[in-house]
Amino acid sequence: MELSRRDILASMAAAGATQVAARPSAASVAQRAADPFGVLVDLTACIGCRKCEWACNQVNHLPAVPVQAFEDASVFASLRRPDASHYTVVNRFPGAGEDDKPVFVKAQCMHCDDPACCSACIVSALEKQPDGAVTYTAWRCMGCRYCMVVCPFQVPAYEYFNATTPQVRKCTFCHERISQEGKLPACVEICPPQCLTFGRRSELLALAHRRIAGGSGRYTDHVYGESEVGGTSWLYLSGIEFSELGFPVLGDAAPPRLTESLQHGVFKDFIPPLALFGALTAIVRLFRPDGEKPPAGEGRQP
Amino acid sequence: MTGHGAAPVRKPLLTPGVLLLLGLVALGMVFAWVRFASGLGAVTHLDDRFPWGIWIAIDVATGVALSAGGFTTAALVHIFHRRRYEALTRSALLTAVLGYTFVAFGIVMDLGRYYNIWHPALPSMWSGHSALFEVAMCVMAYLTVLYIELMPIVVERFAGRVRLPGPLGLLDGVVEGALRFFDRTLGRVMSVFIVLGVVLSTLHQSSLGTLMVLAPSKMNPLWWTPILPLLFLLSAIAVGFAMVVFESLIAARVFGRAPEMELLTPLSRVIPVLLFVYLAFKVGDVMIRGVVTRLGDGSAASLIFLLEIGLGVVIPLLMLLSERVRRRPGLLFAAAAMVVLGVAFNRINVFLTAFTPLYATRRYVPSVGEVAITVAFISGLLLLYRVLVSVLPVLPAEEQPQQQRTGSRHVHAAPPSSIGRWSA
């Protein structure tokens, strides 16, 4: 019982309508973020055609390369990663099954549910949107690149050779297409074998577990992104272990929960800093040695 | 009360050492020009895997740590009233002022959109969830506090004798009025700024450690720990006094003075205590987290970790326990230098050595341009220190030359100032 593209588009339009009707308040953002959109990538279905790379370049105005160029299989010789002018790339890994079929793995921003990059960002240039997308607002950015330091998937890239207006560059989850235009992400729209499925994250998780249950051993029993670093909007199904396909082995805890609790512990309603200030002021006054006048009293000596 | 009996240093400025520093600054400026004309990629070895290099690890993180002498000395003298150390406070303050100023320069050099550096101050940009935001706000506030704390020294030197060159002379009255205003007001509020400076320092010294806590999966577990902020704070407090000893002994050597051993010897008694507290948390941390067994695996990381703790903490701690070491300038200098370099090594290890990004095909090694710019910043800092101690009464007045040159001394006999006592 898979989600058809028509179902998805219908639900998209409905989502778009509700969004126009009610500008999201903080509470509704939180509610909707509780079930953001996502994409389920079924690695057993990917044939490595790289049409997703081409479509991504078109939509995001990345270097325009003719679609035929993406049929060149020689790029699979070395591991590629998303960079400032490629938001998504497909890599080939040796298969492990009896048929030894290679496994193709599409990489892009995972759009974490609780993103370290957004927690890191000093000016909120990176933000988790209610639709699931982690977006970047260039004019806010200072270019400190802390987001790149903390990303557990090593995704954000930088324009190091732009001297004046360098940007942090990464997959946008086609934020405007999915939240305002009622369209699919460009890569999902073009994917011929439908190994990419777009939908609500909760529905995609249910679908992924149904596929594992009904696949009679076709899949490893692991939906990558279901719990990694607190969960991601992009989810993966695979026939072999994810660690053999270049996926980092990550814990379930979202790193921002730890640092933000440290941060909020130190700054709780500004009470600890004020208490320290008060205590030190008290020490200055209480322990002043005998015979030493307060500074204001010294002033007017000739 | 005329402050500390501090006076501008009377030594020829254009020495070979100063010329060398000028040359190094000029060399760095060539690379800085390329960086601003052609982008970070043209000068640095930074890439998508290694977004932070030595400008963050040395110019910023180490710069902040080694400027800690400003707040530890201010706390010792003005909060805990250990007045005998007052003679050391001015050079510690100047070091902190220059240290943080160059931290700001280092950040500007590293930011891709440096012209947006003021964004965190805008309420519409505030991002309370970000540890870096907290660091930025505290550093901005503390830099302001440091310049306010420096003001009494400027007042002491220039109030009543403002003579600006050329057409700027028209402003003499305005500047004079401002100095008089500071003289009247600062004395009453300086204790608030000194306490504020200590609070801001504890906050951002620790938050600087929180930064890398957010990248647990990309950090070597020897250095990654949830108590990194505490370790950063404890090591900053320990290195603060070591830095004061270190620079005081260097200044004595450079200016051909007798080292102030009557102050440095008792001051350095507290350093092993502070080092021990830091060491206890550092060792307890690797034991409790169960990563202590990694230290025996013979890897480069474990060797570096042992070097950092051994040479930077344990050996100077043991040395400074000995009265003999604390009394001998040479041995005291060696111990203080080990503490200073040990903390610098720690910051470099946390930000660079421990950082192991995914999919890296090479290690980060700083480029010639990155090194040249970092060297230029350090040289510029030393140069400004050298110039400012010649202009402002920072270092204790020398007694013998004072008597010999009585005639020329009247310029520097500071008038009674209400804030001399507070000029940290």
XYZ file of C-alpha atoms in Angstrom:
726
model
C 0.000 0.000 0.000
C 2.324 2.684 -1.232
C 1.650 6.363 -1.384
C 0.947 7.298 -4.967
C 2.264 10.513 -6.333
C -1.301 11.769 -6.777
C -2.094 11.158 -3.099
C 0.976 13.051 -2.143
C 0.216 15.990 -4.382
C -3.308 16.131 -2.982
C -2.007 16.154 0.569
C 0.543 18.756 -0.462
C -2.127 21.055 -1.797
C -4.074 20.640 1.414
C -0.977 21.411 3.432
C -0.351 24.470 1.308
C -3.907 25.645 1.895
C -3.682 25.333 5.656
C -0.453 27.217 5.588
C -1.936 30.132 3.727
C -4.937 30.120 6.061
C -2.928 30.336 9.251
C 0.475 31.942 9.468
C 2.288 29.567 11.778
C 2.508 30.686 15.383
C 5.273 29.243 17.520
C 2.958 26.545 18.834
C 1.718 25.473 15.422
C 5.270 25.374 14.117
C 6.113 22.965 16.903
C 3.036 20.877 16.207
C 3.618 20.644 12.510
C 7.307 19.977 13.029
C 6.161 16.969 15.006
C 5.184 15.386 11.696
C 7.244 17.069 9.022
C 7.617 15.905 5.463
C 10.310 13.428 4.646
C 11.670 11.244 1.892
C 12.147 7.494 2.109
C 15.099 6.324 0.005
C 14.932 2.641 -0.898
C 18.516 1.797 -1.807
C 17.465 -1.605 -3.186
C 15.583 0.200 -5.955
C 18.176 2.789 -7.011
C 19.792 2.084 -10.389
C 22.364 4.893 -10.173
C 21.031 6.900 -13.136
C 21.895 10.196 -11.390
C 18.830 11.928 -12.852
C 18.233 13.281 -9.322
C 21.558 15.101 -9.526
C 20.567 16.662 -12.832
C 17.112 17.718 -11.603
C 18.612 19.177 -8.427
C 21.063 21.261 -10.441
C 18.232 22.573 -12.623
C 15.977 23.619 -9.769
C 18.707 25.117 -7.624
C 20.502 26.892 -10.476
C 23.651 24.889 -9.939
C 26.103 24.475 -12.840
C 23.989 23.461 -15.825
C 25.374 20.260 -17.274
C 23.507 18.449 -20.077
C 21.483 15.526 -18.813
C 23.537 13.083 -20.931
C 26.621 13.934 -18.906
C 25.034 12.271 -15.886
C 25.154 8.915 -17.684
C 28.923 8.909 -17.282
C 29.610 6.038 -14.875
C 33.281 6.930 -14.405
C 32.380 9.308 -11.571
C 31.640 6.236 -9.464
C 35.350 5.431 -9.325
C 35.817 7.623 -6.277
C 33.590 8.609 -3.382
C 31.954 11.980 -4.009
C 30.307 14.205 -1.434
C 27.863 17.083 -1.791
C 29.722 20.369 -2.203
C 29.012 24.031 -2.870
C 27.798 23.337 -6.413
C 26.334 19.836 -5.949
C 23.580 19.514 -3.356
C 23.138 15.803 -3.998
C 25.448 13.124 -5.347
C 25.045 9.381 -5.965
C 27.853 7.012 -5.022
C 28.326 3.352 -5.925
C 29.259 0.766 -3.308
C 30.038 -2.899 -3.872
C 27.045 -5.128 -3.076
C 27.171 -7.917 -0.553
C 24.342 -10.190 -1.744
C 24.704 -13.401 -3.823
C 23.983 -11.448 -6.982
C 26.741 -8.956 -6.036
C 24.718 -6.116 -7.504
C 26.323 -2.759 -6.648
C 24.418 -0.466 -4.295
C 23.868 3.156 -5.279
C 23.528 5.655 -2.454
C 22.152 9.153 -2.892
C 23.607 11.627 -0.401
C 22.203 15.047 0.524
C 21.292 16.971 3.672
C 19.382 14.622 5.992
C 17.224 17.468 7.363
C 17.543 16.368 10.987
C 14.549 16.707 13.273
C 16.751 18.405 15.870
C 19.575 19.785 13.733
C 22.990 20.501 15.225
C 23.616 23.134 12.526
C 20.559 25.151 13.602
C 21.529 24.869 17.258
C 25.046 26.003 16.367
C 24.010 28.959 14.228
C 24.805 32.204 15.998
C 22.363 34.315 13.933
C 19.611 31.757 13.146
C 20.558 31.739 9.471
C 19.896 27.993 9.563
C 16.388 27.081 10.665
C 14.274 23.951 10.881
C 11.045 24.709 9.030
C 7.660 23.223 9.928
C 7.701 21.318 6.620
C 10.869 19.519 7.718
C 13.363 21.472 5.620
C 16.486 22.930 7.198
C 16.830 26.232 5.367
C 19.646 28.763 5.050
C 19.169 32.534 4.923
C 22.340 33.977 3.432
C 21.876 37.627 4.454
C 21.825 36.709 8.145
C 25.000 34.599 7.903
C 28.387 35.778 9.260
C 30.261 32.931 7.656
C 31.623 31.421 10.883
C 31.153 27.853 9.517
C 30.315 26.426 12.959
C 27.396 24.603 11.240
C 29.917 22.717 9.108
C 31.961 21.798 12.174
C 29.003 20.220 13.966
C 27.038 18.531 11.139
C 27.072 14.799 11.985
C 26.606 13.919 8.291
C 29.305 16.292 6.957
C 26.911 17.989 4.537
C 27.131 21.809 4.549
C 29.725 23.098 2.083
C 31.266 26.533 1.709
C 32.192 28.875 -1.113
C 35.805 29.340 -0.065
C 36.748 31.196 -3.221
C 34.018 33.794 -3.004
C 35.746 36.809 -1.438
C 32.706 38.955 -0.690
C 29.457 36.990 -0.345
C 30.334 33.355 0.335
C 27.431 31.091 1.294
C 26.950 27.880 3.191
C 25.529 25.553 0.546
C 23.447 22.448 0.971
C 20.235 20.696 -0.082
C 17.181 22.887 0.599
C 14.659 20.004 0.553
C 13.111 22.207 -2.180
C 11.542 24.115 0.704
C 9.550 26.502 -1.492
C 8.364 23.803 -3.861
C 7.088 21.564 -1.079
C 5.630 24.170 1.267
C 4.328 26.834 -1.108
C 4.027 25.442 -4.606
C 2.610 22.065 -3.669
C 5.277 20.301 -5.711
C 7.612 17.444 -4.954
C 11.322 17.947 -4.355
C 13.012 17.970 -7.766
C 14.930 14.758 -7.118
C 11.802 12.872 -6.030
C 9.837 14.138 -9.021
C 12.313 12.866 -11.560
C 13.297 9.572 -9.938
C 12.253 6.976 -12.549
C 12.159 3.769 -10.474
C 10.460 5.556 -7.596
C 13.060 4.594 -5.071
C 12.380 8.011 -3.556
C 9.040 8.364 -1.756
C 7.888 11.729 -0.460
C 5.348 12.066 2.362
C 4.732 12.728 6.003
C 7.575 11.352 8.064
C 5.314 9.201 10.265
C 3.688 7.642 7.199
C 7.075 7.008 5.588
C 8.279 5.252 8.733
C 5.200 3.031 8.715
C 5.774 2.308 5.033
C 9.447 1.508 5.660
C 8.601 -0.984 8.395
C 5.943 -2.598 6.211
C 8.524 -3.034 3.456
C 10.987 -4.587 5.875
C 8.314 -6.923 7.240
C 7.024 -7.924 3.804
C 10.362 -7.991 2.030
C 11.325 -11.510 3.158
C 14.921 -10.627 3.872
C 15.345 -8.068 1.109
C 16.108 -5.400 3.738
C 18.204 -5.135 6.859
C 15.967 -4.426 9.822
C 17.067 -0.811 10.203
C 15.487 2.387 8.943
C 18.446 4.752 8.872
C 17.344 8.151 10.145
C 14.472 6.835 12.246
C 16.409 7.468 15.449
C 19.931 8.599 14.448
C 20.803 11.927 16.161
C 17.189 12.248 17.261
C 15.706 11.371 13.861
C 15.985 12.827 10.358
C 13.469 13.831 7.699
C 15.283 11.715 5.120
C 15.054 7.974 5.799
C 16.898 5.101 4.158
C 16.165 1.411 3.586
C 18.972 -0.878 2.548
C 19.714 -4.497 1.754
C 23.096 -4.400 3.497
C 24.466 -2.756 6.620
C 24.502 1.029 6.411
C 28.018 1.186 7.842
C 29.213 -0.526 4.619
C 27.598 2.176 2.505
C 29.383 5.197 3.940
C 26.740 6.050 6.523
C 28.136 7.229 9.870
C 27.221 5.115 12.885
C 25.458 7.580 15.167
C 23.706 7.395 18.515
C 20.061 8.201 19.117
C 20.665 11.321 21.187
C 20.355 14.669 19.428
C 23.601 16.547 20.257
C 21.816 19.910 20.744
C 19.926 18.516 23.751
C 23.195 18.199 25.687
C 24.767 21.531 24.744
C 21.541 23.484 25.097
C 20.930 22.025 28.545
C 24.489 23.001 29.530
C 23.854 26.448 28.122
C 20.450 26.874 29.757
C 21.786 25.520 33.042
C 24.381 28.290 33.141
C 21.915 30.958 32.035
C 18.697 29.836 33.712
C 16.719 33.108 33.797
C 20.093 34.835 34.192
C 20.020 33.702 37.838
C 23.479 32.019 37.967
C 25.353 34.977 36.396
C 23.498 37.445 38.619
C 24.158 35.292 41.674
C 27.877 35.224 40.845
C 27.809 38.979 40.343
C 26.093 39.423 43.719
C 28.452 37.080 45.525
C 31.565 38.777 44.153
C 30.192 42.219 44.983
C 29.529 41.018 48.523
C 33.118 39.760 48.793
C 34.429 43.123 47.597
C 32.455 44.926 50.326
C 32.626 42.459 53.200
C 36.282 41.553 53.014
C 37.675 45.013 52.423
C 40.753 45.277 54.653
C 40.546 47.642 57.631
C 41.618 51.189 57.040
C 40.903 51.095 53.337
C 38.369 53.632 52.307
C 35.853 53.004 49.567
C 37.154 54.401 46.279
C 34.637 57.236 46.006
C 35.902 58.685 49.290
C 39.441 59.175 48.010
C 38.516 61.445 45.197
C 38.928 65.029 46.032
C 42.345 65.145 47.623
C 44.356 68.109 46.418
C 47.516 57.961 46.255
C 49.126 57.936 42.846
C 48.221 54.505 41.639
C 50.998 52.019 41.525
C 54.035 54.068 41.008
C 53.851 52.913 37.408
C 55.511 54.904 34.661
C 56.034 54.716 30.914
C 59.106 52.725 29.933
C 61.966 54.965 28.810
C 63.860 52.865 26.320
C 64.635 53.365 22.654
C 61.754 51.968 20.624
C 63.488 51.090 17.376
C 65.400 47.994 18.383
C 66.205 45.093 16.026
C 63.462 43.073 17.756
C 60.854 45.741 17.056
C 61.973 45.965 13.416
C 61.624 42.186 13.095
C 58.090 42.381 14.492
C 57.257 45.158 12.015
C 58.534 42.975 9.184
C 56.397 40.032 10.307
C 53.311 42.249 10.504
C 54.004 43.536 6.983
C 54.369 39.982 5.663
C 51.071 38.963 7.246
C 49.336 41.965 5.732
C 50.306 40.785 2.256
C 48.505 37.478 2.889
C 45.600 39.308 4.540
C 45.213 41.386 1.381
C 44.992 38.212 -0.703
C 42.468 36.731 1.737
C 40.140 39.748 1.475
C 40.631 40.106 -2.278
C 40.254 36.465 -3.293
C 38.535 34.652 -0.437
C 39.476 32.241 2.317
C 40.304 29.498 -0.169
C 43.083 31.561 -1.744
C 45.095 31.715 1.480
C 44.009 28.846 3.742
C 43.960 25.064 3.656
C 40.391 25.070 4.954
C 37.826 22.969 3.126
C 34.368 21.448 3.601
C 35.762 18.813 6.003
C 37.967 21.200 7.987
C 36.064 24.490 8.248
C 38.166 25.678 11.212
C 41.946 25.947 11.272
C 44.628 27.682 13.314
C 42.898 31.072 13.143
C 40.145 29.655 15.350
C 42.340 27.302 17.416
C 45.200 29.750 18.065
C 44.129 33.327 17.311
C 40.697 32.952 18.913
C 40.545 30.005 21.349
C 44.129 30.244 22.625
C 43.986 34.048 22.535
C 40.970 34.078 24.844
C 42.532 31.541 27.236
C 45.873 33.347 27.498
C 44.135 36.671 28.107
C 42.662 35.213 31.303
C 45.342 36.959 33.386
C 43.233 40.105 33.148
C 40.255 38.762 35.047
C 42.135 36.459 37.453
C 44.444 39.295 38.534
C 41.562 41.760 38.814
C 39.688 39.256 40.989
C 42.734 38.602 43.177
C 43.540 42.258 43.806
C 40.196 44.026 43.682
C 37.733 41.368 44.819
C 39.850 39.335 47.205
C 41.850 42.419 48.210
C 45.341 40.979 47.809
C 46.679 44.498 47.408
C 50.346 43.563 47.327
C 49.881 42.276 43.762
C 48.537 45.595 42.536
C 51.785 46.325 40.701
C 51.064 43.351 38.423
C 47.507 44.298 37.525
C 48.247 46.937 34.924
C 50.337 44.812 32.606
C 47.862 41.921 33.036
C 45.065 44.295 32.056
C 46.961 45.610 29.040
C 47.677 42.029 27.948
C 43.970 41.211 28.207
C 42.932 44.352 26.307
C 45.373 43.565 23.501
C 44.617 39.821 23.633
C 40.878 40.294 23.172
C 41.390 43.016 20.577
C 43.441 40.603 18.499
C 40.870 37.856 19.105
C 38.401 40.211 17.408
C 40.863 40.759 14.528
C 41.282 36.989 14.230
C 37.520 36.489 14.008
C 37.241 39.160 11.295
C 39.972 37.398 9.332
C 38.174 34.041 9.600
C 34.556 35.087 9.008
C 33.442 34.603 5.415
C 31.103 37.588 5.774
C 33.175 39.599 8.256
C 31.090 42.719 7.597
C 28.178 40.963 9.355
C 30.184 40.547 12.571
C 27.778 42.872 14.367
C 24.740 40.702 13.548
C 24.678 38.831 16.892
C 24.084 42.172 18.649
C 20.805 42.718 16.740
C 17.795 41.493 18.738
C 16.272 40.093 15.540
C 19.314 37.817 15.211
C 19.512 36.640 18.813
C 19.960 32.892 18.993
C 19.969 31.881 22.633
C 20.322 28.203 21.709
C 23.798 28.767 20.272
C 26.848 28.474 22.522
C 28.711 30.597 19.979
C 26.108 33.336 20.438
C 26.825 33.374 24.160
C 30.565 33.517 23.515
C 30.113 36.384 21.051
C 27.912 38.454 23.356
C 30.184 37.962 26.379
C 33.341 38.709 24.406
C 31.813 41.915 22.987
C 30.679 43.009 26.452
C 33.963 42.033 28.083
C 36.042 43.858 25.476
C 34.037 47.001 26.310
C 34.576 46.437 30.045
C 38.321 45.966 29.463
C 38.614 49.315 27.689
C 36.710 50.954 30.561
C 39.108 49.339 33.032
C 42.015 50.687 30.970
C 40.665 54.234 31.052
C 42.105 55.219 34.477
C 45.604 54.556 33.134
C 44.916 56.896 30.219
C 43.492 59.497 32.603
C 46.530 59.252 34.860
C 48.881 59.837 31.954
C 47.040 62.493 29.970
C 44.558 64.365 32.171
C 45.700 67.990 32.337
C 48.206 67.571 29.490
C 46.272 66.751 26.381
C 48.231 68.069 23.383
C 46.885 66.590 20.184
C 49.051 67.161 17.105
C 48.242 69.701 14.387
C 44.649 70.663 13.638
C 43.460 67.996 16.102
C 44.609 70.474 18.741
C 41.190 72.088 18.433
C 39.811 69.005 20.154
C 42.143 69.292 23.132
C 39.409 70.816 25.273
C 36.896 68.113 24.387
C 39.312 65.273 25.123
C 40.403 66.995 28.293
C 36.788 67.310 29.386
C 36.157 63.642 28.658
C 39.190 62.596 30.701
C 38.065 64.825 33.584
C 34.608 63.249 33.352
C 36.090 59.745 33.504
C 38.266 60.815 36.412
C 35.240 62.002 38.369
C 32.896 59.112 37.565
C 34.918 55.957 37.008
C 36.273 55.753 40.533
C 32.782 55.316 41.910
C 31.661 52.625 39.474
C 34.887 50.816 38.718
C 34.208 48.062 41.254
C 31.013 47.222 39.334
C 32.963 46.918 36.078
C 35.635 44.795 37.686
C 33.070 42.349 39.065
C 31.221 42.425 35.727
C 34.458 41.625 33.920
C 35.032 38.583 36.129
C 31.457 37.321 35.597
C 31.655 37.806 31.806
C 35.000 36.005 31.751
C 33.787 32.932 33.629
C 30.812 32.769 31.256
C 32.619 32.948 27.939
C 35.752 31.061 28.971
C 33.476 28.110 29.759
C 31.119 28.531 26.791
C 34.103 28.405 24.487
C 34.448 24.817 25.676
C 30.790 24.087 24.941
C 31.384 24.734 21.225
C 32.935 21.367 20.444
C 30.542 19.453 22.723
C 28.021 19.839 19.900
C 30.096 17.617 17.586
C 30.386 14.421 19.669
C 30.589 12.021 16.730
C 33.441 13.965 15.118
C 35.635 14.354 18.194
C 38.266 12.022 19.589
C 36.728 10.751 22.870
C 39.898 11.603 24.789
C 39.009 15.281 24.417
C 35.260 15.180 23.877
C 33.476 15.394 27.187
C 30.308 17.091 28.418
C 32.480 18.852 31.026
C 34.605 20.609 28.365
C 33.161 23.981 29.498
C 34.295 23.309 33.075
C 37.745 22.162 31.903
C 38.089 25.312 29.782
C 37.184 27.516 32.749
C 39.524 25.745 35.189
C 42.445 25.795 32.761
C 41.819 29.472 31.985
C 41.949 30.347 35.688
C 45.155 28.334 36.106
C 46.837 29.845 33.061
C 45.867 33.392 34.050
C 48.461 33.668 36.811
C 51.036 31.642 34.891
C 50.663 34.114 32.041
C 51.222 37.063 34.407
C 54.440 35.440 35.687
C 55.507 34.493 32.145
C 55.116 37.987 30.702
C 56.487 39.774 33.742
C 59.705 37.767 33.487
C 59.930 38.399 29.744
C 59.369 42.142 30.254
C 62.085 42.187 32.925
C 64.517 40.533 30.529
C 63.625 42.680 27.510
C 63.760 45.957 29.445
C 66.820 44.956 31.450
C 65.060 45.253 34.817
C 65.265 43.166 37.939
C 62.445 40.585 37.899
C 59.719 41.319 40.454
C 60.429 38.138 42.364
C 59.064 39.565 45.630
C 55.620 39.389 43.929
C 56.029 36.564 41.440
C 57.317 34.039 43.998
C 54.307 34.288 46.333
C 51.868 34.618 43.401
C 53.131 31.409 41.818
C 52.333 29.489 44.992
C 48.681 29.435 43.945
C 49.361 28.073 40.440
C 49.974 24.426 41.474
C 46.740 24.476 43.480
C 44.777 25.668 40.439
C 46.610 23.210 38.191
C 45.773 20.396 40.590
C 42.057 21.191 40.491
C 42.179 21.212 36.669
C 44.191 17.992 36.585
C 41.793 16.270 39.000
C 38.807 17.013 36.757
C 40.724 16.142 33.606
C 41.895 12.771 34.951
C 38.590 12.035 36.666
C 36.821 12.729 33.388
C 38.785 10.215 31.288
C 38.442 7.632 34.074
C 34.703 8.059 34.609
C 33.976 8.052 30.875
C 36.080 4.891 30.599
C 38.350 6.187 27.834
C 41.464 6.045 29.988
C 42.341 2.651 28.494
C 42.758 4.322 25.094
C 45.843 6.041 26.455
C 47.733 2.774 26.205
C 46.857 2.073 22.564
C 49.985 3.759 21.237
C 48.043 5.964 18.831
C 49.269 9.446 17.966
C 46.230 10.940 19.683
C 46.911 9.189 22.984
C 50.562 10.254 22.841
C 49.535 13.864 22.225
C 47.050 13.673 25.095
C 49.737 12.373 27.458
C 52.153 15.089 26.308
C 49.523 17.758 26.892
C 48.865 16.574 30.442
C 52.435 15.628 31.298
C 54.347 18.637 30.001
C 51.547 21.158 30.333
C 50.137 20.243 33.731
C 51.918 17.553 35.770
C 55.549 18.680 35.421
C 54.930 22.415 36.003
C 52.639 21.478 38.892
C 55.425 19.463 40.548
C 58.012 22.141 39.761
C 55.941 24.948 41.252
C 55.415 23.027 44.482
C 59.086 23.682 45.207
C 59.984 26.954 46.889
C 63.381 26.797 45.178
C 61.753 26.834 41.737
C 59.472 29.700 42.683
C 62.434 31.759 43.887
C 64.657 31.288 40.825
C 63.628 33.416 37.824
C 64.926 30.891 35.291
C 63.122 27.878 36.759
C 59.968 29.869 37.483
C 59.960 31.079 33.883
C 60.326 27.513 32.602
C 57.419 26.299 34.739
C 55.160 29.222 33.802
C 56.022 28.788 30.119
C 55.056 25.107 30.320
C 51.663 26.007 31.770
C 51.088 28.650 29.090
C 52.159 26.371 26.234
C 50.231 23.477 27.805
C 46.955 25.384 27.758
C 47.655 26.608 24.222
C 48.350 22.985 23.241
C 45.063 21.944 24.857
C 43.052 24.478 22.872
C 44.763 23.423 19.643
C 44.082 19.775 20.499
C 40.398 20.357 21.238
C 39.770 22.393 18.089
C 42.128 20.654 15.648
C 43.779 17.429 16.836
C 40.619 15.871 18.263
C 38.505 16.904 15.271
C 38.042 13.935 12.948
C 35.512 14.749 10.229
C 33.841 12.145 8.055
C 35.002 11.423 4.513
C 38.266 13.322 4.999
C 40.849 12.363 2.402
C 43.662 14.314 4.055
C 44.539 15.887 7.399
C 44.371 19.624 7.886
C 47.791 21.233 7.898
C 47.855 25.043 8.068
C 49.000 26.838 4.929
C 51.911 29.285 4.766
C 49.381 32.115 4.558
C 47.492 30.978 7.664
C 50.738 30.722 9.635
C 51.964 34.096 8.333
C 48.738 35.824 9.396
C 48.732 34.193 12.837
C 52.394 35.188 13.302
C 51.522 38.718 12.173
C 48.761 38.940 14.773
C 51.079 37.802 17.552
C 53.781 40.211 16.346
C 51.280 43.057 16.144
C 50.158 42.332 19.688
C 53.741 42.387 20.998
C 54.436 45.557 19.034
C 51.397 47.375 20.433
C 52.287 46.207 23.938
C 55.804 47.568 23.464
C 54.494 50.925 22.192
C 51.790 51.250 24.843
C 54.087 50.544 27.794
C 56.227 53.390 26.435
C 53.254 55.736 26.326
C 51.165 54.723 29.326
C 52.144 54.105 32.952
C 51.736 50.325 32.914
C 54.940 48.826 34.255
C 56.311 49.783 37.693
C 58.546 52.827 37.601
C 62.223 52.011 37.714
C 63.833 53.499 40.759
C 67.422 54.199 39.792
C 66.897 55.894 36.438
C 64.212 57.913 38.179
C 66.754 59.478 40.491
C 69.293 60.023 37.768
C 66.878 61.777 35.475
C 65.001 63.860 37.954
C 64.902 66.730 35.510
C 62.832 64.943 32.925
C 60.673 63.125 35.414
C 58.171 65.853 36.131
C 56.163 64.974 33.014
C 55.380 61.595 34.450
C 54.607 62.503 37.993
C 50.957 61.666 37.841
C 48.544 64.069 39.465
C 46.434 62.736 42.298
C 43.673 60.728 40.768
C 40.507 59.499 42.338
C 40.676 56.322 40.362
C 44.302 55.393 40.695
C 43.385 52.834 43.264
C 41.001 51.116 40.915
C 43.104 51.228 37.807
C 43.256 47.494 37.517
